C-alpha cells in the first residue's frame, strides 16, 4: 500500500491479517451462501458488460467525486473490526476511531487518531493478549500521545495526507469495477477486480495476493444518495486460508456537513515515546 492515509493501513492489516481476523468467532460480517453476486454468472465469468453497464459504471465513478472535497463522515467494517470518523478539509482536521475485537476476544485494540494541523495525536487502548505484549507498559495507554510531525511524515499508519482524503479509497475501488448493473433507484451490483485497487486503504495487499484469481471478480453492491453521491459500498470477500469470509462495508454521510475534529484536552496529552513510533513503523 503506497497511499498514505491515516490509520488506513492499521485498519486493513488488523481487519485482514488471518491471526487477528480469526479472533472473532461470531462472523457478524461473514458472507454466507445467501450473499450471492447480483450479476449473472455468465457476465461475471466473461467480464463482458451487460446492457447499460457503461452508464452504471460512470454513475459509480461520478459518485466518488464529492469525497475529494474532504468534508464527510465515514465508516468501515469487517469481521470483528470497525472504524469510523470524519474528514473536515475546511479546518484541516480529521479523526479516525478504530476498534478491533471486543471484551470477549483474544486480542482487542482501540485507536483514536486525531489530526488538526499542525498537530496530530493518537490514543491507544489494548485488551486481551495485546495488553501483555512486551513494552506495552511504555505506551501511555489511555492518554492522547502528541506526535512529532517529522517522525510521522509519510507514515501510512499515523500520518494523514489532505491531498488524499479518503481513508477507504473508494475512487480507486470503483475504477476496478469490471461489471455492474443498476438494481434499483440509486442501487448497483456487480463485480470488482481488486487487484487494480491495491492502493485502496480498505484493502490489504497480502489478502489480495492470497485470494489469487478470485480477487479479479469479487461481488459488490453500492448505494448512492439522492444527489448521486456514494453512500455505501460493500465488497464480498470469500474465505482464504485462515481469513474468514466477510463483507467489507464502507459508508459515507454528511457530505459538506461534517464537523471539525476536536483537539484532545491538554490534561490528557503526553508526548509519544519511541515505543509508540516503533509500534507503527
PDB file of C-alpha atoms in Angstrom, residues 55-67 174 224 227-230:
ATOM      1  CA  UNK A  55     -23.798   4.247 -17.713  1.00  0.00           C
ATOM      2  CA  UNK A  56     -23.891   2.370 -14.415  1.00  0.00           C
ATOM      3  CA  UNK A  57     -20.126   2.383 -14.038  1.00  0.00           C
ATOM      4  CA  UNK A  58     -19.955   6.072 -14.898  1.00  0.00           C
ATOM      5  CA  UNK A  59     -22.534   6.736 -12.197  1.00  0.00           C
ATOM      6  CA  UNK A  60     -20.310   4.932  -9.701  1.00  0.00           C
ATOM      7  CA  UNK A  61     -17.211   6.818 -10.820  1.00  0.00           C
ATOM      8  CA  UNK A  62     -19.081  10.115 -10.551  1.00  0.00           C
ATOM      9  CA  UNK A  63     -20.382   9.177  -7.106  1.00  0.00           C
ATOM     10  CA  UNK A  64     -16.909   9.430  -5.563  1.00  0.00           C
ATOM     11  CA  UNK A  65     -16.122  12.963  -6.737  1.00  0.00           C
ATOM     12  CA  UNK A  66     -17.609  14.683  -3.722  1.00  0.00           C
ATOM     13  CA  UNK A  67     -15.342  12.658  -1.431  1.00  0.00           C
ATOM     14  CA  UNK A 174     -14.792   1.934  -8.298  1.00  0.00           C
ATOM     15  CA  UNK A 224     -25.942   6.321  -3.961  1.00  0.00           C
ATOM     16  CA  UNK A 227     -27.641  13.577  -5.051  1.00  0.00           C
ATOM     17  CA  UNK A 228     -25.787  10.710  -6.732  1.00  0.00           C
ATOM     18  CA  UNK A 229     -23.042  10.556  -4.096  1.00  0.00           C
ATOM     19  CA  UNK A 230     -21.708   7.238  -2.818  1.00  0.00           C
TER      20      UNK A 230
END
